Short mmCIF file of C-alpha atoms in Angstrom, two decimals:
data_model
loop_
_atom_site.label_atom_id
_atom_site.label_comp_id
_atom_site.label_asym_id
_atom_site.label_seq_id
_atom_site.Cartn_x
_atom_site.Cartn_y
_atom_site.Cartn_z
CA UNK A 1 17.12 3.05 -54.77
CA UNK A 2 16.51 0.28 -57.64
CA UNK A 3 16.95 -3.37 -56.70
CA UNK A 4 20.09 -4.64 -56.85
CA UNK A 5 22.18 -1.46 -56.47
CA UNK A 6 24.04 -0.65 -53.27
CA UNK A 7 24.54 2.66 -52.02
CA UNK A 8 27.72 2.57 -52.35
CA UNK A 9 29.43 3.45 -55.89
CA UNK A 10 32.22 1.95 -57.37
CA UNK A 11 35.25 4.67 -57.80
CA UNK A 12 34.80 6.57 -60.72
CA UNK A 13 37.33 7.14 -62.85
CA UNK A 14 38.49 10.51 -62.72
CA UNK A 15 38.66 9.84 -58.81
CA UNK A 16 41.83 7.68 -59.24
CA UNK A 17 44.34 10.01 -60.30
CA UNK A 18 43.05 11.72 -57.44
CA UNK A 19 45.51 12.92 -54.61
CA UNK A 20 45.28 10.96 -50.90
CA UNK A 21 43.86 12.88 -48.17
CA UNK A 22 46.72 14.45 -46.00
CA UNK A 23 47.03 16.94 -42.77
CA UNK A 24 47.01 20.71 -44.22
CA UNK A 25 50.84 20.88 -43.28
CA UNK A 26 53.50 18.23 -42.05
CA UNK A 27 54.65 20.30 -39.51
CA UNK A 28 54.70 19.06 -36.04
CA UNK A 29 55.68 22.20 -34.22
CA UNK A 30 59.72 20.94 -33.59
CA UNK A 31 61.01 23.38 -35.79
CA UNK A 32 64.71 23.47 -36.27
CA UNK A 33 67.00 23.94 -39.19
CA UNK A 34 70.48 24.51 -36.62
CA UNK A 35 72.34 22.28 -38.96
CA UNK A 36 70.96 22.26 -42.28
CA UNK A 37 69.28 23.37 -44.82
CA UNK A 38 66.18 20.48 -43.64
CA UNK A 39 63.71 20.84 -40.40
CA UNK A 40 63.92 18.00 -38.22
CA UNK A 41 60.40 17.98 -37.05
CA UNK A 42 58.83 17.68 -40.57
CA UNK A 43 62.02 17.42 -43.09
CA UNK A 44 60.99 19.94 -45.89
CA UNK A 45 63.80 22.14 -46.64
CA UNK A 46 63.60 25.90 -45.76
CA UNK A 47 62.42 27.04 -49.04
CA UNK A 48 59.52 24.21 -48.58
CA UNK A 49 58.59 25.64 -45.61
CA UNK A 50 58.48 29.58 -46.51
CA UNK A 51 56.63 28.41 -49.74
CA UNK A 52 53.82 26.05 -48.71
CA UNK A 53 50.95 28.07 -48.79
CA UNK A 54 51.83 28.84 -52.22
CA UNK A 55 52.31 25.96 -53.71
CA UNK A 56 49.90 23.90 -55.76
CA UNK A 57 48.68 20.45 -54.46
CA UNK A 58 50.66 18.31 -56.68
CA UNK A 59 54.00 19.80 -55.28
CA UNK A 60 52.68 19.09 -51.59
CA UNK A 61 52.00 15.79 -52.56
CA UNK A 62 55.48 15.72 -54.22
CA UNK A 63 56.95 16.62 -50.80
CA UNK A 64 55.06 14.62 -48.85
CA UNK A 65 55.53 11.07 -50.82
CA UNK A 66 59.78 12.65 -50.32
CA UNK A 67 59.16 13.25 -46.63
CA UNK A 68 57.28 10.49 -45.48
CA UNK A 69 59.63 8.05 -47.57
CA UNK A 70 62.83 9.68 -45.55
CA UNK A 71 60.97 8.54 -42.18
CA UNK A 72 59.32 12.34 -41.44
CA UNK A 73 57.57 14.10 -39.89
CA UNK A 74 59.39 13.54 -36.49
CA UNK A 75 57.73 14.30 -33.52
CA UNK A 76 60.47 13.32 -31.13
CA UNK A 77 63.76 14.42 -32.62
#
């Protein structure tokens, strides 16, 4: 290492459009859509749910910033 640099680097900048680190899924095993159309453990609607592993990054991240802004997941419901 050369003097005067750290070994840490400043974030580059194609790193800040980059998505934040989240859990693989936001469900939390209390699975229920009795009422609606939304799960009360993890609020993502039924087509959400049936379509996650499909989906591309960006429209988990959509549904999470949704979710998480509407007080989900729920563990205790």
């Amino acid at each position: 290492m050369k003097a005067g640099t750290s070994s840490m680097s400043a974030p580059r900048a194609e790193d800040e459009g980059a998505l934040p680190q989240r859990p693989d899924t936001p469900c939390v095993a209390v699975c229920s859509t009795t009422f609606d159309e939304i799960c009360r453990g993890c609020g993502r609607s039924v087509a959400e749910v049936a379509h996650w592993v499909s989906m591309s990054a960006e429209e988990k991240e959509r549904v999470w910033v949704r979710i998480l802004a509407q007080g989900y997941p729920r563990r205790n419901t």
